[in-house]
């Protein structure tokens, strides 16, 4: 996969795409991984000739039954903003595999779909909740529902999710981040320092500067 993934040419793309029709899921998984690699492109050369072609994978993502293959396909498609990709992603909102559900937010681009995605903030799987939280923390829309969902996630049982949620509120300049910061709890000093823990402090400095303090 590493060798073929560096062949950023049309022949390799078409060969990989056609391999998605193979009855053996191992072959389809290889194809999906290759297509993702081709979409990400050559980082060294800065070449990404397939960046906007994730939409071509829609027919396969709509019918793929193997969760692992489907997850890789969805990941590949998230780098394209075609409207049909969002439709495919939302169709898997209640997929039984958490790895698939965790990728749904990244397929969404329309503000009107936000409410649907926010249902995943209450998902039973912590990995899905963390994925939603990370997506919300980077969401720059002004919808109040996004901030409300982040506040909810500051009560999550997992500290990593609480940290992400508080950081997201701070970056959105949501004053609720100050009170929510206390819910993070003591951080293990043995772990590498998480830069996001400074986001509330940065928010407060911005407020002070805006008020002329």
PDB file of C-alpha atoms in Angstrom:
ATOM      1  CA  UNK A   1       0.000   0.000   0.000  1.00  0.00           C
ATOM      2  CA  UNK A   2       2.862   2.358   0.838  1.00  0.00           C
ATOM      3  CA  UNK A   3       4.483   1.763  -2.535  1.00  0.00           C
ATOM      4  CA  UNK A   4       1.292   2.014  -4.584  1.00  0.00           C
ATOM      5  CA  UNK A   5       0.045   4.976  -2.581  1.00  0.00           C
ATOM      6  CA  UNK A   6       2.951   7.070  -3.824  1.00  0.00           C
ATOM      7  CA  UNK A   7       1.902   6.525  -7.430  1.00  0.00           C
ATOM      8  CA  UNK A   8      -0.332   9.558  -7.682  1.00  0.00           C
ATOM      9  CA  UNK A   9      -1.453   8.790 -11.216  1.00  0.00           C
ATOM     10  CA  UNK A  10      -4.808   8.110 -12.841  1.00  0.00           C
ATOM     11  CA  UNK A  11      -4.046   4.463 -13.560  1.00  0.00           C
ATOM     12  CA  UNK A  12      -3.471   3.686  -9.873  1.00  0.00           C
ATOM     13  CA  UNK A  13      -6.622   5.582  -8.894  1.00  0.00           C
ATOM     14  CA  UNK A  14      -8.819   3.678 -11.349  1.00  0.00           C
ATOM     15  CA  UNK A  15      -7.256   0.325 -10.446  1.00  0.00           C
ATOM     16  CA  UNK A  16      -7.838   0.964  -6.746  1.00  0.00           C
ATOM     17  CA  UNK A  17     -11.400   2.161  -7.299  1.00  0.00           C
ATOM     18  CA  UNK A  18     -12.279  -0.870  -9.412  1.00  0.00           C
ATOM     19  CA  UNK A  19     -10.853  -3.162  -6.725  1.00  0.00           C
ATOM     20  CA  UNK A  20     -13.705  -1.994  -4.474  1.00  0.00           C
ATOM     21  CA  UNK A  21     -15.887  -4.395  -6.472  1.00  0.00           C
ATOM     22  CA  UNK A  22     -13.900  -7.418  -5.284  1.00  0.00           C
ATOM     23  CA  UNK A  23     -15.939  -9.976  -3.267  1.00  0.00           C
ATOM     24  CA  UNK A  24     -13.125 -10.424  -0.725  1.00  0.00           C
ATOM     25  CA  UNK A  25     -13.224  -7.725   1.955  1.00  0.00           C
ATOM     26  CA  UNK A  26      -9.422  -7.861   2.314  1.00  0.00           C
ATOM     27  CA  UNK A  27      -9.054  -6.720  -1.291  1.00  0.00           C
ATOM     28  CA  UNK A  28     -11.643  -3.978  -0.742  1.00  0.00           C
ATOM     29  CA  UNK A  29      -9.821  -2.844   2.395  1.00  0.00           C
ATOM     30  CA  UNK A  30      -6.583  -2.573   0.428  1.00  0.00           C
ATOM     31  CA  UNK A  31      -8.431  -0.557  -2.213  1.00  0.00           C
ATOM     32  CA  UNK A  32      -9.974   1.788   0.355  1.00  0.00           C
ATOM     33  CA  UNK A  33      -6.621   2.353   2.070  1.00  0.00           C
ATOM     34  CA  UNK A  34      -4.989   3.068  -1.275  1.00  0.00           C
ATOM     35  CA  UNK A  35      -7.691   5.531  -2.278  1.00  0.00           C
ATOM     36  CA  UNK A  36      -7.328   7.339   1.047  1.00  0.00           C
ATOM     37  CA  UNK A  37      -3.571   7.482   0.543  1.00  0.00           C
ATOM     38  CA  UNK A  38      -4.011   8.857  -2.976  1.00  0.00           C
ATOM     39  CA  UNK A  39      -6.438  11.512  -1.764  1.00  0.00           C
ATOM     40  CA  UNK A  40      -4.036  12.628   0.963  1.00  0.00           C
ATOM     41  CA  UNK A  41      -1.393  12.845  -1.744  1.00  0.00           C
ATOM     42  CA  UNK A  42       2.369  13.189  -1.580  1.00  0.00           C
ATOM     43  CA  UNK A  43       3.113  15.288   1.501  1.00  0.00           C
ATOM     44  CA  UNK A  44       6.785  15.715   0.578  1.00  0.00           C
ATOM     45  CA  UNK A  45       6.061  17.033  -2.913  1.00  0.00           C
ATOM     46  CA  UNK A  46       2.894  18.855  -1.868  1.00  0.00           C
ATOM     47  CA  UNK A  47       0.953  17.078  -4.617  1.00  0.00           C
ATOM     48  CA  UNK A  48      -2.724  16.235  -4.052  1.00  0.00           C
ATOM     49  CA  UNK A  49      -4.238  15.534  -7.476  1.00  0.00           C
ATOM     50  CA  UNK A  50      -7.140  13.492  -6.035  1.00  0.00           C
ATOM     51  CA  UNK A  51      -8.108  15.799  -3.143  1.00  0.00           C
ATOM     52  CA  UNK A  52     -11.554  16.679  -4.539  1.00  0.00           C
ATOM     53  CA  UNK A  53     -12.415  13.251  -5.931  1.00  0.00           C
ATOM     54  CA  UNK A  54     -13.798  11.561  -2.844  1.00  0.00           C
ATOM     55  CA  UNK A  55     -17.256  12.019  -4.360  1.00  0.00           C
ATOM     56  CA  UNK A  56     -16.394   9.270  -6.838  1.00  0.00           C
ATOM     57  CA  UNK A  57     -16.476   6.780  -3.973  1.00  0.00           C
ATOM     58  CA  UNK A  58     -20.101   7.480  -3.060  1.00  0.00           C
ATOM     59  CA  UNK A  59     -21.582   4.441  -4.904  1.00  0.00           C
ATOM     60  CA  UNK A  60     -19.262   2.076  -3.025  1.00  0.00           C
ATOM     61  CA  UNK A  61     -19.780   3.752   0.346  1.00  0.00           C
ATOM     62  CA  UNK A  62     -23.530   3.434  -0.093  1.00  0.00           C
ATOM     63  CA  UNK A  63     -23.361  -0.342  -0.489  1.00  0.00           C
ATOM     64  CA  UNK A  64     -20.309  -1.397   1.559  1.00  0.00           C
ATOM     65  CA  UNK A  65     -21.307  -3.791   4.355  1.00  0.00           C
ATOM     66  CA  UNK A  66     -17.918  -4.326   6.001  1.00  0.00           C
ATOM     67  CA  UNK A  67     -17.528  -1.748   8.785  1.00  0.00           C
ATOM     68  CA  UNK A  68     -13.756  -1.449   8.515  1.00  0.00           C
ATOM     69  CA  UNK A  69     -13.808  -0.897   4.762  1.00  0.00           C
ATOM     70  CA  UNK A  70     -16.698   1.548   5.093  1.00  0.00           C
ATOM     71  CA  UNK A  71     -14.871   3.560   7.744  1.00  0.00           C
ATOM     72  CA  UNK A  72     -11.843   3.998   5.483  1.00  0.00           C
ATOM     73  CA  UNK A  73     -14.066   5.011   2.566  1.00  0.00           C
ATOM     74  CA  UNK A  74     -15.847   7.611   4.689  1.00  0.00           C
ATOM     75  CA  UNK A  75     -12.494   8.920   5.900  1.00  0.00           C
ATOM     76  CA  UNK A  76     -11.358   9.294   2.307  1.00  0.00           C
ATOM     77  CA  UNK A  77     -14.566  11.073   1.357  1.00  0.00           C
ATOM     78  CA  UNK A  78     -14.353  13.628   4.178  1.00  0.00           C
ATOM     79  CA  UNK A  79     -11.694  15.506   2.222  1.00  0.00           C
ATOM     80  CA  UNK A  80     -14.280  16.423  -0.405  1.00  0.00           C
ATOM     81  CA  UNK A  81     -17.206  18.769   0.248  1.00  0.00           C
ATOM     82  CA  UNK A  82     -19.614  17.451  -2.396  1.00  0.00           C
ATOM     83  CA  UNK A  83     -23.225  17.469  -1.074  1.00  0.00           C
ATOM     84  CA  UNK A  84     -23.761  13.809  -1.914  1.00  0.00           C
ATOM     85  CA  UNK A  85     -21.014  12.881   0.580  1.00  0.00           C
ATOM     86  CA  UNK A  86     -22.930  14.478   3.435  1.00  0.00           C
ATOM     87  CA  UNK A  87     -26.013  12.495   2.484  1.00  0.00           C
ATOM     88  CA  UNK A  88     -24.056   9.244   2.657  1.00  0.00           C
ATOM     89  CA  UNK A  89     -22.524  10.171   5.995  1.00  0.00           C
ATOM     90  CA  UNK A  90     -25.865  11.022   7.595  1.00  0.00           C
ATOM     91  CA  UNK A  91     -27.309   7.741   6.385  1.00  0.00           C
ATOM     92  CA  UNK A  92     -24.883   5.977   8.757  1.00  0.00           C
ATOM     93  CA  UNK A  93     -25.829   8.048  11.820  1.00  0.00           C
ATOM     94  CA  UNK A  94     -27.098   4.935  13.618  1.00  0.00           C
ATOM     95  CA  UNK A  95     -24.652   2.411  12.128  1.00  0.00           C
ATOM     96  CA  UNK A  96     -23.901  -0.395  14.637  1.00  0.00           C
ATOM     97  CA  UNK A  97     -20.146   0.124  14.373  1.00  0.00           C
ATOM     98  CA  UNK A  98     -18.840   3.086  16.440  1.00  0.00           C
ATOM     99  CA  UNK A  99     -15.897   3.552  14.090  1.00  0.00           C
ATOM    100  CA  UNK A 100     -18.344   4.390  11.311  1.00  0.00           C
ATOM    101  CA  UNK A 101     -20.522   6.650  13.475  1.00  0.00           C
ATOM    102  CA  UNK A 102     -17.442   8.572  14.613  1.00  0.00           C
ATOM    103  CA  UNK A 103     -16.751   9.661  11.034  1.00  0.00           C
ATOM    104  CA  UNK A 104     -20.243  11.007  10.319  1.00  0.00           C
ATOM    105  CA  UNK A 105     -19.594  14.570  11.607  1.00  0.00           C
ATOM    106  CA  UNK A 106     -16.666  15.033   9.241  1.00  0.00           C
ATOM    107  CA  UNK A 107     -18.942  14.462   6.247  1.00  0.00           C
ATOM    108  CA  UNK A 108     -21.272  17.305   7.250  1.00  0.00           C
ATOM    109  CA  UNK A 109     -20.921  20.786   5.745  1.00  0.00           C
ATOM    110  CA  UNK A 110     -24.415  22.327   5.811  1.00  0.00           C
ATOM    111  CA  UNK A 111     -25.566  24.236   8.924  1.00  0.00           C
ATOM    112  CA  UNK A 112     -29.021  22.668   8.664  1.00  0.00           C
ATOM    113  CA  UNK A 113     -27.495  19.235   9.305  1.00  0.00           C
ATOM    114  CA  UNK A 114     -25.899  20.303  12.593  1.00  0.00           C
ATOM    115  CA  UNK A 115     -28.854  19.310  14.776  1.00  0.00           C
ATOM    116  CA  UNK A 116     -28.774  15.786  13.368  1.00  0.00           C
ATOM    117  CA  UNK A 117     -25.063  15.394  14.049  1.00  0.00           C
ATOM    118  CA  UNK A 118     -25.434  16.661  17.614  1.00  0.00           C
ATOM    119  CA  UNK A 119     -27.380  13.536  18.533  1.00  0.00           C
ATOM    120  CA  UNK A 120     -24.008  11.746  18.467  1.00  0.00           C
ATOM    121  CA  UNK A 121     -22.862  13.875  21.411  1.00  0.00           C
ATOM    122  CA  UNK A 122     -24.978  11.490  23.516  1.00  0.00           C
ATOM    123  CA  UNK A 123     -23.656   8.327  21.854  1.00  0.00           C
ATOM    124  CA  UNK A 124     -22.995   5.375  24.165  1.00  0.00           C
ATOM    125  CA  UNK A 125     -19.494   4.946  22.735  1.00  0.00           C
ATOM    126  CA  UNK A 126     -16.859   7.350  24.156  1.00  0.00           C
ATOM    127  CA  UNK A 127     -14.900   7.252  20.911  1.00  0.00           C
ATOM    128  CA  UNK A 128     -17.899   8.610  19.037  1.00  0.00           C
ATOM    129  CA  UNK A 129     -18.485  11.326  21.641  1.00  0.00           C
ATOM    130  CA  UNK A 130     -14.831  12.323  21.468  1.00  0.00           C
ATOM    131  CA  UNK A 131     -14.978  12.518  17.667  1.00  0.00           C
ATOM    132  CA  UNK A 132     -18.069  14.736  17.845  1.00  0.00           C
ATOM    133  CA  UNK A 133     -16.447  16.904  20.493  1.00  0.00           C
ATOM    134  CA  UNK A 134     -13.304  17.346  18.392  1.00  0.00           C
ATOM    135  CA  UNK A 135     -15.420  18.253  15.371  1.00  0.00           C
ATOM    136  CA  UNK A 136     -17.454  20.776  17.372  1.00  0.00           C
ATOM    137  CA  UNK A 137     -14.301  22.297  18.838  1.00  0.00           C
ATOM    138  CA  UNK A 138     -13.188  23.125  15.305  1.00  0.00           C
ATOM    139  CA  UNK A 139     -16.632  24.122  14.049  1.00  0.00           C
ATOM    140  CA  UNK A 140     -16.679  27.857  13.416  1.00  0.00           C
ATOM    141  CA  UNK A 141     -20.408  28.277  12.882  1.00  0.00           C
ATOM    142  CA  UNK A 142     -22.225  30.587  15.278  1.00  0.00           C
ATOM    143  CA  UNK A 143     -25.142  28.209  15.955  1.00  0.00           C
ATOM    144  CA  UNK A 144     -25.984  28.247  19.700  1.00  0.00           C
ATOM    145  CA  UNK A 145     -26.696  24.510  19.553  1.00  0.00           C
ATOM    146  CA  UNK A 146     -22.989  23.854  18.980  1.00  0.00           C
ATOM    147  CA  UNK A 147     -22.047  25.667  22.158  1.00  0.00           C
ATOM    148  CA  UNK A 148     -24.815  23.940  24.112  1.00  0.00           C
ATOM    149  CA  UNK A 149     -23.552  20.533  22.962  1.00  0.00           C
ATOM    150  CA  UNK A 150     -20.018  21.417  24.075  1.00  0.00           C
ATOM    151  CA  UNK A 151     -21.334  22.441  27.494  1.00  0.00           C
ATOM    152  CA  UNK A 152     -23.022  19.046  27.765  1.00  0.00           C
ATOM    153  CA  UNK A 153     -19.755  17.331  26.863  1.00  0.00           C
ATOM    154  CA  UNK A 154     -17.928  19.171  29.665  1.00  0.00           C
ATOM    155  CA  UNK A 155     -19.807  16.769  31.974  1.00  0.00           C
ATOM    156  CA  UNK A 156     -18.567  13.675  30.132  1.00  0.00           C
ATOM    157  CA  UNK A 157     -17.090  10.845  32.195  1.00  0.00           C
ATOM    158  CA  UNK A 158     -13.872  10.977  30.177  1.00  0.00           C
ATOM    159  CA  UNK A 159     -11.435  13.746  31.041  1.00  0.00           C
ATOM    160  CA  UNK A 160     -10.051  13.911  27.501  1.00  0.00           C
ATOM    161  CA  UNK A 161     -13.526  14.782  26.245  1.00  0.00           C
ATOM    162  CA  UNK A 162     -14.027  17.364  28.997  1.00  0.00           C
ATOM    163  CA  UNK A 163     -10.748  19.034  28.070  1.00  0.00           C
ATOM    164  CA  UNK A 164     -11.708  19.118  24.406  1.00  0.00           C
ATOM    165  CA  UNK A 165     -15.171  20.526  25.190  1.00  0.00           C
ATOM    166  CA  UNK A 166     -13.874  23.306  27.453  1.00  0.00           C
ATOM    167  CA  UNK A 167     -11.254  24.215  24.858  1.00  0.00           C
ATOM    168  CA  UNK A 168     -13.943  24.328  22.168  1.00  0.00           C
ATOM    169  CA  UNK A 169     -16.045  26.714  24.257  1.00  0.00           C
ATOM    170  CA  UNK A 170     -13.053  28.960  24.886  1.00  0.00           C
ATOM    171  CA  UNK A 171     -12.106  29.118  21.220  1.00  0.00           C
ATOM    172  CA  UNK A 172     -15.721  30.042  20.425  1.00  0.00           C
ATOM    173  CA  UNK A 173     -15.450  32.870  23.001  1.00  0.00           C
ATOM    174  CA  UNK A 174     -18.269  31.290  24.949  1.00  0.00           C
ATOM    175  CA  UNK A 175     -18.143  32.673  28.527  1.00  0.00           C
ATOM    176  CA  UNK A 176     -19.423  29.344  29.862  1.00  0.00           C
ATOM    177  CA  UNK A 177     -15.903  27.978  29.404  1.00  0.00           C
ATOM    178  CA  UNK A 178     -14.764  29.694  32.628  1.00  0.00           C
ATOM    179  CA  UNK A 179     -17.172  27.812  34.861  1.00  0.00           C
ATOM    180  CA  UNK A 180     -16.819  24.602  32.852  1.00  0.00           C
ATOM    181  CA  UNK A 181     -13.031  24.606  33.280  1.00  0.00           C
ATOM    182  CA  UNK A 182     -13.497  23.527  36.905  1.00  0.00           C
ATOM    183  CA  UNK A 183     -15.114  20.309  35.691  1.00  0.00           C
ATOM    184  CA  UNK A 184     -11.916  19.157  33.995  1.00  0.00           C
ATOM    185  CA  UNK A 185     -10.494  18.008  37.314  1.00  0.00           C
ATOM    186  CA  UNK A 186      -6.856  17.263  38.244  1.00  0.00           C
ATOM    187  CA  UNK A 187      -4.684  16.357  35.282  1.00  0.00           C
ATOM    188  CA  UNK A 188      -2.157  13.548  35.585  1.00  0.00           C
ATOM    189  CA  UNK A 189       1.245  15.306  35.898  1.00  0.00           C
ATOM    190  CA  UNK A 190       2.928  12.293  34.316  1.00  0.00           C
ATOM    191  CA  UNK A 191       1.151  12.941  31.023  1.00  0.00           C
ATOM    192  CA  UNK A 192       2.520  15.394  28.405  1.00  0.00           C
ATOM    193  CA  UNK A 193       1.110  18.891  28.903  1.00  0.00           C
ATOM    194  CA  UNK A 194      -2.042  19.499  26.872  1.00  0.00           C
ATOM    195  CA  UNK A 195      -1.845  22.942  25.257  1.00  0.00           C
ATOM    196  CA  UNK A 196      -5.638  23.135  25.172  1.00  0.00           C
ATOM    197  CA  UNK A 197      -5.619  23.601  28.936  1.00  0.00           C
ATOM    198  CA  UNK A 198      -4.463  27.175  28.263  1.00  0.00           C
ATOM    199  CA  UNK A 199      -7.427  28.075  26.059  1.00  0.00           C
ATOM    200  CA  UNK A 200      -9.603  29.449  28.872  1.00  0.00           C
ATOM    201  CA  UNK A 201      -6.708  31.647  30.015  1.00  0.00           C
ATOM    202  CA  UNK A 202      -6.330  32.895  26.433  1.00  0.00           C
ATOM    203  CA  UNK A 203     -10.076  33.596  26.279  1.00  0.00           C
ATOM    204  CA  UNK A 204      -9.856  35.665  29.457  1.00  0.00           C
ATOM    205  CA  UNK A 205      -6.893  37.641  28.113  1.00  0.00           C
ATOM    206  CA  UNK A 206      -8.856  38.392  24.931  1.00  0.00           C
ATOM    207  CA  UNK A 207     -11.775  39.625  27.007  1.00  0.00           C
ATOM    208  CA  UNK A 208      -9.530  41.841  29.100  1.00  0.00           C
ATOM    209  CA  UNK A 209      -7.907  43.292  25.982  1.00  0.00           C
ATOM    210  CA  UNK A 210     -11.324  43.959  24.416  1.00  0.00           C
ATOM    211  CA  UNK A 211     -12.454  45.733  27.576  1.00  0.00           C
ATOM    212  CA  UNK A 212      -9.285  47.796  27.623  1.00  0.00           C
ATOM    213  CA  UNK A 213      -7.896  46.092  30.701  1.00  0.00           C
TER     214      UNK A 213
END
